[in-house]
Tab-separated table of N, CA and C in Angstrom:
chain	number	residue	atom	x	y	z
A	90	UNK	N	-45.320	43.926	-48.994
A	90	UNK	CA	-45.997	42.782	-48.368
A	90	UNK	C	-45.173	41.968	-47.445
A	91	UNK	N	-45.343	41.969	-46.225
A	91	UNK	CA	-44.533	41.385	-45.332
A	91	UNK	C	-44.917	39.776	-45.423
A	92	UNK	N	-44.291	39.076	-45.390
A	92	UNK	CA	-44.316	37.505	-45.372
A	92	UNK	C	-43.413	36.811	-44.182
A	93	UNK	N	-44.302	35.820	-43.634
A	93	UNK	CA	-43.655	35.077	-42.621
A	93	UNK	C	-43.668	33.627	-43.178
A	94	UNK	N	-42.509	32.953	-43.161
A	94	UNK	CA	-42.640	31.516	-43.656
A	94	UNK	C	-42.020	30.497	-42.467
A	95	UNK	N	-42.865	29.671	-41.960
A	95	UNK	CA	-42.227	28.834	-41.064
A	95	UNK	C	-41.767	27.499	-41.437
A	96	UNK	N	-40.908	26.840	-40.797
A	96	UNK	CA	-40.312	25.580	-41.092
A	96	UNK	C	-39.969	24.754	-39.898
A	97	UNK	N	-39.741	23.382	-40.210
A	97	UNK	CA	-39.083	22.953	-38.923
A	97	UNK	C	-40.059	21.852	-38.327
A	98	UNK	N	-41.136	21.969	-38.658
A	98	UNK	CA	-42.267	21.057	-38.144
A	98	UNK	C	-42.118	19.480	-38.591
A	99	UNK	N	-42.808	18.422	-38.111
A	99	UNK	CA	-42.332	17.144	-38.279
A	99	UNK	C	-43.071	16.188	-37.260
A	100	UNK	N	-42.781	14.980	-37.148
A	100	UNK	CA	-43.300	13.895	-36.639
A	100	UNK	C	-42.245	13.472	-35.511
A	101	UNK	N	-42.338	13.591	-34.162
A	101	UNK	CA	-41.478	13.035	-33.253
A	101	UNK	C	-42.258	12.143	-32.266
A	102	UNK	N	-41.745	11.268	-31.568
A	102	UNK	CA	-42.196	10.620	-30.315
A	102	UNK	C	-42.262	11.417	-29.188
A	103	UNK	N	-43.349	11.378	-28.216
A	103	UNK	CA	-43.339	11.908	-27.069
A	103	UNK	C	-42.067	11.987	-26.267
A	104	UNK	N	-41.629	13.049	-25.783
A	104	UNK	CA	-40.359	13.326	-25.170
A	104	UNK	C	-39.284	13.993	-26.125
A	105	UNK	N	-39.577	13.965	-27.430
A	105	UNK	CA	-38.718	14.476	-28.321
A	105	UNK	C	-38.589	15.959	-28.318
A	106	UNK	N	-37.686	16.632	-29.334
A	106	UNK	CA	-37.498	17.958	-29.338
A	106	UNK	C	-37.894	18.440	-30.870
A	107	UNK	N	-38.070	19.595	-30.800
A	107	UNK	CA	-38.118	20.139	-32.605
A	107	UNK	C	-37.876	21.755	-32.356
A	108	UNK	N	-37.271	22.081	-33.342
A	108	UNK	CA	-37.239	23.623	-33.512
A	108	UNK	C	-37.567	24.286	-34.737
A	109	UNK	N	-38.524	24.981	-34.466
A	109	UNK	CA	-39.330	25.793	-35.489
A	109	UNK	C	-38.594	26.967	-35.759
A	110	UNK	N	-38.592	27.279	-37.017
A	110	UNK	CA	-38.223	28.728	-37.514
A	110	UNK	C	-39.127	29.241	-38.499
A	111	UNK	N	-38.986	30.606	-38.251
A	111	UNK	CA	-40.008	31.718	-39.043
A	111	UNK	C	-38.853	32.678	-39.805
A	112	UNK	N	-39.129	32.480	-41.201
A	112	UNK	CA	-38.260	33.633	-41.739
A	112	UNK	C	-39.122	34.725	-42.188
A	113	UNK	N	-38.805	35.855	-42.118
A	113	UNK	CA	-39.491	37.096	-42.399
A	113	UNK	C	-38.921	37.633	-43.645
A	114	UNK	N	-39.601	38.471	-44.462
A	114	UNK	CA	-39.493	39.164	-45.754
A	114	UNK	C	-38.922	40.426	-45.350
A	115	UNK	N	-39.017	41.066	-44.177
A	115	UNK	CA	-38.415	42.128	-43.636
A	115	UNK	C	-37.497	41.984	-42.501
A	116	UNK	N	-37.080	43.100	-42.055
A	116	UNK	CA	-36.280	43.193	-40.821
A	116	UNK	C	-37.167	43.005	-39.658
A	117	UNK	N	-36.742	41.948	-38.782
A	117	UNK	CA	-37.554	41.566	-37.858
A	117	UNK	C	-37.117	42.649	-36.467
A	118	UNK	N	-36.317	43.399	-36.760
A	118	UNK	CA	-35.855	44.484	-35.796
A	118	UNK	C	-37.004	45.595	-35.875
A	119	UNK	N	-38.080	45.436	-36.920
A	119	UNK	CA	-39.024	46.316	-36.768
A	119	UNK	C	-40.330	45.915	-36.239
A	120	UNK	N	-40.363	44.735	-35.821
A	120	UNK	CA	-41.569	44.164	-35.139
A	120	UNK	C	-41.364	44.599	-33.529
A	121	UNK	N	-42.380	44.881	-33.017
A	121	UNK	CA	-42.434	44.996	-31.526
A	121	UNK	C	-42.396	43.733	-30.936
A	122	UNK	N	-43.477	43.078	-31.662
A	122	UNK	CA	-43.593	41.823	-30.855
A	122	UNK	C	-43.694	40.602	-31.899
A	123	UNK	N	-43.086	39.507	-31.461
A	123	UNK	CA	-42.979	38.234	-32.690
A	123	UNK	C	-43.372	37.091	-31.741
A	124	UNK	N	-44.005	36.202	-32.342
A	124	UNK	CA	-44.432	34.950	-31.493
A	124	UNK	C	-44.921	33.723	-32.358
A	125	UNK	N	-45.339	33.008	-31.411
A	125	UNK	CA	-45.677	31.801	-32.107
A	125	UNK	C	-47.254	31.217	-31.427
A	126	UNK	N	-48.095	30.845	-32.496
A	126	UNK	CA	-49.427	30.269	-32.142
A	126	UNK	C	-49.374	28.923	-32.520
A	127	UNK	N	-50.515	28.251	-31.822
A	127	UNK	CA	-50.806	26.746	-32.455
A	127	UNK	C	-52.405	26.551	-32.565
A	128	UNK	N	-52.738	25.892	-33.347
A	128	UNK	CA	-54.115	25.383	-33.450
A	128	UNK	C	-54.320	23.871	-33.844
A	129	UNK	N	-54.810	23.308	-32.953
A	129	UNK	CA	-55.255	21.614	-33.200
A	129	UNK	C	-56.621	21.474	-33.758
A	130	UNK	N	-56.929	20.394	-34.406
A	130	UNK	CA	-58.160	20.326	-34.963
A	130	UNK	C	-59.299	20.720	-33.938
A	131	UNK	N	-60.159	21.413	-34.635
A	131	UNK	CA	-61.396	21.657	-33.601
A	131	UNK	C	-61.253	22.733	-32.503
A	132	UNK	N	-59.899	23.259	-32.389
A	132	UNK	CA	-59.758	23.952	-31.355
A	132	UNK	C	-59.441	25.472	-31.928
A	133	UNK	N	-59.527	26.705	-31.043
A	133	UNK	CA	-59.302	27.978	-31.504
A	133	UNK	C	-57.711	28.223	-31.406
A	134	UNK	N	-57.037	28.846	-32.214
A	134	UNK	CA	-55.549	29.336	-32.236
A	134	UNK	C	-55.226	29.562	-30.650
A	135	UNK	N	-54.168	28.986	-29.956
A	135	UNK	CA	-53.505	29.198	-28.780
A	135	UNK	C	-52.188	29.973	-28.836
A	136	UNK	N	-51.968	31.069	-28.212
A	136	UNK	CA	-51.024	31.741	-28.168
A	136	UNK	C	-49.798	30.895	-27.345
A	137	UNK	N	-48.719	30.652	-27.881
A	137	UNK	CA	-47.873	29.878	-27.241
A	137	UNK	C	-46.596	30.696	-26.602
A	138	UNK	N	-45.914	31.558	-27.260
A	138	UNK	CA	-44.986	32.376	-26.833
A	138	UNK	C	-44.653	33.611	-27.524
A	139	UNK	N	-44.234	34.673	-26.979
A	139	UNK	CA	-44.031	35.859	-27.665
A	139	UNK	C	-42.580	36.283	-27.024
A	140	UNK	N	-41.946	37.164	-27.951
A	140	UNK	CA	-40.748	37.952	-27.613
A	140	UNK	C	-40.775	39.459	-28.015
A	141	UNK	N	-40.522	40.310	-27.194
A	141	UNK	CA	-40.588	41.744	-27.588
A	141	UNK	C	-39.394	42.207	-28.095
A	142	UNK	N	-39.417	43.477	-28.714
A	142	UNK	CA	-38.081	44.151	-29.189
A	142	UNK	C	-36.881	44.115	-28.117
A	143	UNK	N	-37.146	43.938	-27.148
A	143	UNK	CA	-36.124	43.975	-26.066
A	143	UNK	C	-35.743	42.769	-25.533
A	144	UNK	N	-36.126	41.753	-26.061
A	144	UNK	CA	-35.777	40.376	-25.885
A	144	UNK	C	-36.608	39.546	-24.589
A	145	UNK	N	-37.614	40.397	-24.077
A	145	UNK	CA	-38.244	39.909	-22.812
A	145	UNK	C	-39.219	38.723	-23.522
A	146	UNK	N	-39.566	37.724	-22.874
A	146	UNK	CA	-40.487	36.654	-23.601
A	146	UNK	C	-41.574	36.381	-22.374
A	147	UNK	N	-42.585	35.858	-22.698
A	147	UNK	CA	-43.741	35.390	-22.234
A	147	UNK	C	-44.375	34.142	-22.816
A	148	UNK	N	-44.697	33.336	-21.958
A	148	UNK	CA	-45.267	31.976	-22.637
A	148	UNK	C	-46.562	31.697	-22.024
A	149	UNK	N	-47.134	30.922	-22.626
A	149	UNK	CA	-48.478	30.224	-22.062
A	149	UNK	C	-47.822	29.050	-21.204
A	150	UNK	N	-48.963	28.848	-20.076
A	150	UNK	CA	-48.679	28.023	-19.097
A	150	UNK	C	-48.154	26.443	-19.848
A	151	UNK	N	-48.928	26.254	-20.931
A	151	UNK	CA	-48.565	24.969	-21.538
A	151	UNK	C	-47.307	24.788	-21.916
A	152	UNK	N	-46.536	26.058	-22.101
A	152	UNK	CA	-45.259	26.044	-22.760
A	152	UNK	C	-44.232	26.287	-21.873
A	153	UNK	N	-44.419	26.848	-20.725
A	153	UNK	CA	-43.456	27.096	-19.649
A	153	UNK	C	-42.568	26.028	-19.277
A	154	UNK	N	-41.178	26.135	-19.353
A	154	UNK	CA	-40.224	25.269	-18.738
A	154	UNK	C	-40.013	24.300	-20.069
A	155	UNK	N	-40.499	24.236	-21.323
A	155	UNK	CA	-40.425	23.259	-22.247
A	155	UNK	C	-40.077	24.025	-23.392
A	156	UNK	N	-40.409	25.248	-23.544
A	156	UNK	CA	-40.337	25.893	-25.080
A	156	UNK	C	-39.585	27.085	-24.717
A	157	UNK	N	-38.799	27.278	-25.963
A	157	UNK	CA	-37.943	28.721	-25.674
A	157	UNK	C	-38.150	29.512	-27.091
A	158	UNK	N	-38.728	30.801	-26.866
A	158	UNK	CA	-38.875	31.548	-28.109
A	158	UNK	C	-37.617	32.556	-28.383
A	159	UNK	N	-37.071	32.935	-29.505
A	159	UNK	CA	-36.062	33.691	-29.548
A	159	UNK	C	-36.307	34.219	-30.829
A	160	UNK	N	-35.251	35.741	-31.115
A	160	UNK	CA	-35.501	36.172	-32.276
A	160	UNK	C	-33.953	36.393	-32.603
A	161	UNK	N	-33.588	36.371	-33.917
A	161	UNK	CA	-32.373	36.732	-34.229
A	161	UNK	C	-32.451	37.921	-35.568
A	162	UNK	N	-32.111	39.124	-35.001
A	162	UNK	CA	-32.535	40.058	-36.027
A	162	UNK	C	-31.408	40.342	-37.059
A	163	UNK	N	-30.383	39.671	-37.064
A	163	UNK	CA	-29.303	39.517	-37.839
A	163	UNK	C	-29.645	38.766	-39.306
A	164	UNK	N	-30.629	37.711	-38.602
A	164	UNK	CA	-30.987	36.829	-39.950
A	164	UNK	C	-32.465	37.090	-40.002
A	165	UNK	N	-33.075	37.786	-39.357
A	165	UNK	CA	-34.642	38.269	-39.690
A	165	UNK	C	-35.405	36.763	-39.444
A	166	UNK	N	-34.954	36.287	-38.325
A	166	UNK	CA	-35.874	34.942	-38.137
A	166	UNK	C	-36.101	34.867	-36.609
A	167	UNK	N	-36.889	34.112	-36.481
A	167	UNK	CA	-37.876	33.813	-34.898
A	167	UNK	C	-37.846	32.180	-35.110
A	168	UNK	N	-37.502	31.919	-33.618
A	168	UNK	CA	-37.195	30.401	-33.486
A	168	UNK	C	-38.245	30.029	-32.277
A	169	UNK	N	-38.506	28.710	-32.275
A	169	UNK	CA	-39.389	28.097	-31.147
A	169	UNK	C	-38.691	26.795	-30.900
A	170	UNK	N	-37.868	26.873	-29.819
A	170	UNK	CA	-37.197	25.646	-29.457
A	170	UNK	C	-38.036	24.813	-28.573
A	171	UNK	N	-38.647	23.579	-28.819
A	171	UNK	CA	-39.776	22.922	-28.068
A	171	UNK	C	-39.034	21.664	-27.532
A	172	UNK	N	-38.988	21.255	-26.498
A	172	UNK	CA	-38.446	20.164	-25.988
A	172	UNK	C	-39.518	19.380	-24.878
A	173	UNK	N	-39.173	18.297	-24.596
A	173	UNK	CA	-40.215	17.383	-23.852
A	173	UNK	C	-41.439	17.693	-24.389
A	174	UNK	N	-41.728	17.128	-25.728
A	174	UNK	CA	-42.970	17.334	-26.471
A	174	UNK	C	-43.699	16.247	-25.864
A	175	UNK	N	-44.970	16.484	-25.901
A	175	UNK	CA	-46.278	15.794	-25.631
A	175	UNK	C	-47.139	15.374	-26.597
A	176	UNK	N	-47.971	14.378	-26.473
A	176	UNK	CA	-48.893	14.350	-27.372
A	176	UNK	C	-49.846	15.585	-27.896
A	177	UNK	N	-50.323	16.133	-26.641
A	177	UNK	CA	-50.899	17.389	-26.692
A	177	UNK	C	-50.206	18.642	-27.291
A	178	UNK	N	-49.159	18.558	-27.646
A	178	UNK	CA	-48.697	19.546	-28.365
A	178	UNK	C	-48.780	19.521	-30.043
A	179	UNK	N	-49.466	18.231	-30.351
A	179	UNK	CA	-49.697	18.231	-31.622
A	179	UNK	C	-50.679	19.316	-32.349
A	180	UNK	N	-50.026	20.027	-33.345
A	180	UNK	CA	-50.878	21.235	-33.840
A	180	UNK	C	-50.134	21.576	-34.935
A	181	UNK	N	-50.847	22.640	-35.679
A	181	UNK	CA	-50.490	23.405	-36.699
A	181	UNK	C	-49.822	24.485	-35.798
A	182	UNK	N	-48.408	24.997	-36.057
A	182	UNK	CA	-47.995	26.044	-35.461
A	182	UNK	C	-47.712	27.093	-36.289
A	183	UNK	N	-47.982	28.348	-36.006
A	183	UNK	CA	-47.890	29.543	-36.688
A	183	UNK	C	-47.144	30.506	-36.142
A	184	UNK	N	-46.282	31.275	-37.077
A	184	UNK	CA	-45.525	32.508	-36.659
A	184	UNK	C	-46.421	33.778	-36.805
A	185	UNK	N	-46.306	34.918	-36.046
A	185	UNK	CA	-47.164	35.868	-35.862
A	185	UNK	C	-46.154	37.337	-35.731
A	186	UNK	N	-46.414	38.350	-36.278
A	186	UNK	CA	-45.497	39.377	-35.918
A	186	UNK	C	-46.517	40.726	-35.851
A	187	UNK	N	-45.996	41.774	-35.088
A	187	UNK	CA	-46.724	43.050	-35.176
A	187	UNK	C	-45.753	44.081	-34.982
A	188	UNK	N	-45.977	45.202	-35.404
A	188	UNK	CA	-45.052	46.498	-35.210
A	188	UNK	C	-45.134	47.046	-33.851
A	189	UNK	N	-46.375	46.819	-33.171
A	189	UNK	CA	-46.619	47.336	-31.927
A	189	UNK	C	-45.683	46.559	-30.847
A	190	UNK	N	-45.791	47.101	-29.537
A	190	UNK	CA	-45.302	46.244	-28.422
A	190	UNK	C	-45.950	45.428	-28.017
A	191	UNK	N	-45.350	44.096	-27.398
A	191	UNK	CA	-46.324	43.217	-27.146
A	191	UNK	C	-47.351	43.668	-26.074
A	192	UNK	N	-46.926	44.583	-25.202
A	192	UNK	CA	-47.603	45.233	-24.056
A	192	UNK	C	-48.687	46.101	-24.705
A	193	UNK	N	-48.555	46.383	-25.809
A	193	UNK	CA	-49.706	47.425	-26.458
A	193	UNK	C	-51.031	46.689	-26.866
A	194	UNK	N	-51.048	45.440	-26.914
A	194	UNK	CA	-52.200	44.696	-27.475
A	194	UNK	C	-52.391	43.335	-26.769
A	195	UNK	N	-53.610	42.631	-27.019
A	195	UNK	CA	-53.791	41.694	-26.344
A	195	UNK	C	-53.014	40.282	-27.250
A	196	UNK	N	-51.760	40.048	-26.835
A	196	UNK	CA	-51.073	39.022	-27.729
A	196	UNK	C	-51.752	37.393	-27.836
A	197	UNK	N	-52.592	37.264	-26.769
A	197	UNK	CA	-53.040	36.175	-26.791
A	197	UNK	C	-54.144	35.753	-27.911
A	198	UNK	N	-54.499	36.864	-28.632
A	198	UNK	CA	-55.410	36.893	-29.612
A	198	UNK	C	-54.899	36.669	-31.095
A	199	UNK	N	-54.985	35.759	-31.728
A	199	UNK	CA	-54.379	35.259	-33.130
A	199	UNK	C	-54.629	36.559	-34.035
A	200	UNK	N	-55.796	37.021	-34.016
A	200	UNK	CA	-56.215	37.869	-34.984
A	200	UNK	C	-55.634	39.353	-34.680
A	201	UNK	N	-55.149	39.594	-33.520
A	201	UNK	CA	-54.544	40.770	-33.221
A	201	UNK	C	-53.328	40.989	-33.757
A	202	UNK	N	-52.572	40.202	-34.318
A	202	UNK	CA	-51.148	40.399	-35.133
A	202	UNK	C	-51.388	40.665	-36.391
A	203	UNK	N	-50.778	41.774	-36.931
A	203	UNK	CA	-50.777	42.415	-38.410
A	203	UNK	C	-50.412	41.224	-39.307
A	204	UNK	N	-49.285	40.530	-39.010
A	204	UNK	CA	-48.657	39.432	-39.874
A	204	UNK	C	-48.660	38.339	-39.372
A	205	UNK	N	-49.046	37.344	-40.088
A	205	UNK	CA	-49.193	35.918	-39.814
A	205	UNK	C	-48.629	34.799	-40.866
A	206	UNK	N	-48.077	33.713	-40.499
A	206	UNK	CA	-47.628	32.898	-41.330
A	206	UNK	C	-48.595	31.800	-41.719
A	207	UNK	N	-48.232	30.864	-42.774
A	207	UNK	CA	-49.367	29.789	-43.207
A	207	UNK	C	-49.016	28.501	-42.239
A	208	UNK	N	-47.947	28.555	-41.623
A	208	UNK	CA	-47.958	27.318	-40.409
A	208	UNK	C	-47.016	26.163	-40.907
A	209	UNK	N	-46.691	25.359	-39.862
A	209	UNK	CA	-45.781	24.183	-40.115
A	209	UNK	C	-46.678	23.048	-39.128
A	210	UNK	N	-46.622	21.702	-39.356
A	210	UNK	CA	-47.561	20.856	-38.749
A	210	UNK	C	-46.296	20.313	-37.687
A	211	UNK	N	-46.984	19.944	-36.376
A	211	UNK	CA	-46.151	19.452	-35.592
A	211	UNK	C	-46.855	18.247	-34.962
A	212	UNK	N	-46.588	17.056	-35.019
A	212	UNK	CA	-47.195	15.792	-34.546
A	212	UNK	C	-46.390	15.027	-33.708
A	213	UNK	N	-46.990	14.811	-32.511
A	213	UNK	CA	-46.095	14.212	-31.388
A	213	UNK	C	-47.019	12.917	-31.178
A	214	UNK	N	-46.377	11.796	-31.236
A	214	UNK	CA	-46.968	10.369	-31.018
A	214	UNK	C	-46.614	9.868	-29.480
A	215	UNK	N	-47.641	9.223	-29.161
A	215	UNK	CA	-47.507	8.470	-27.652
A	215	UNK	C	-46.593	7.356	-27.795
């Protein structure tokens, strides 16, 4: 049973930074696609960023220029560095992974990922 455990969430003022981490219970090198989603109250899950097995990255427009996704296959972790945070970034953030390549499915759909974490809360105050 593959498990993904997120950490690093918290409360920060607008303009601040946070670094989220996702620890996998298996080798992340086996994941063709890993990434992050977020869900604000009363909203659908939103794909934030993904990284493929070759290190390529894709970001939602809302994350471009501010967030950086990365994976460390030596530590079996996936990270999301978030800078210049805004109040609208407030949400529960989830890690997601799949053995398929990112280009092989619609990565913007939360339910398309085979493995999903339980989330970590990020709150940005104005």
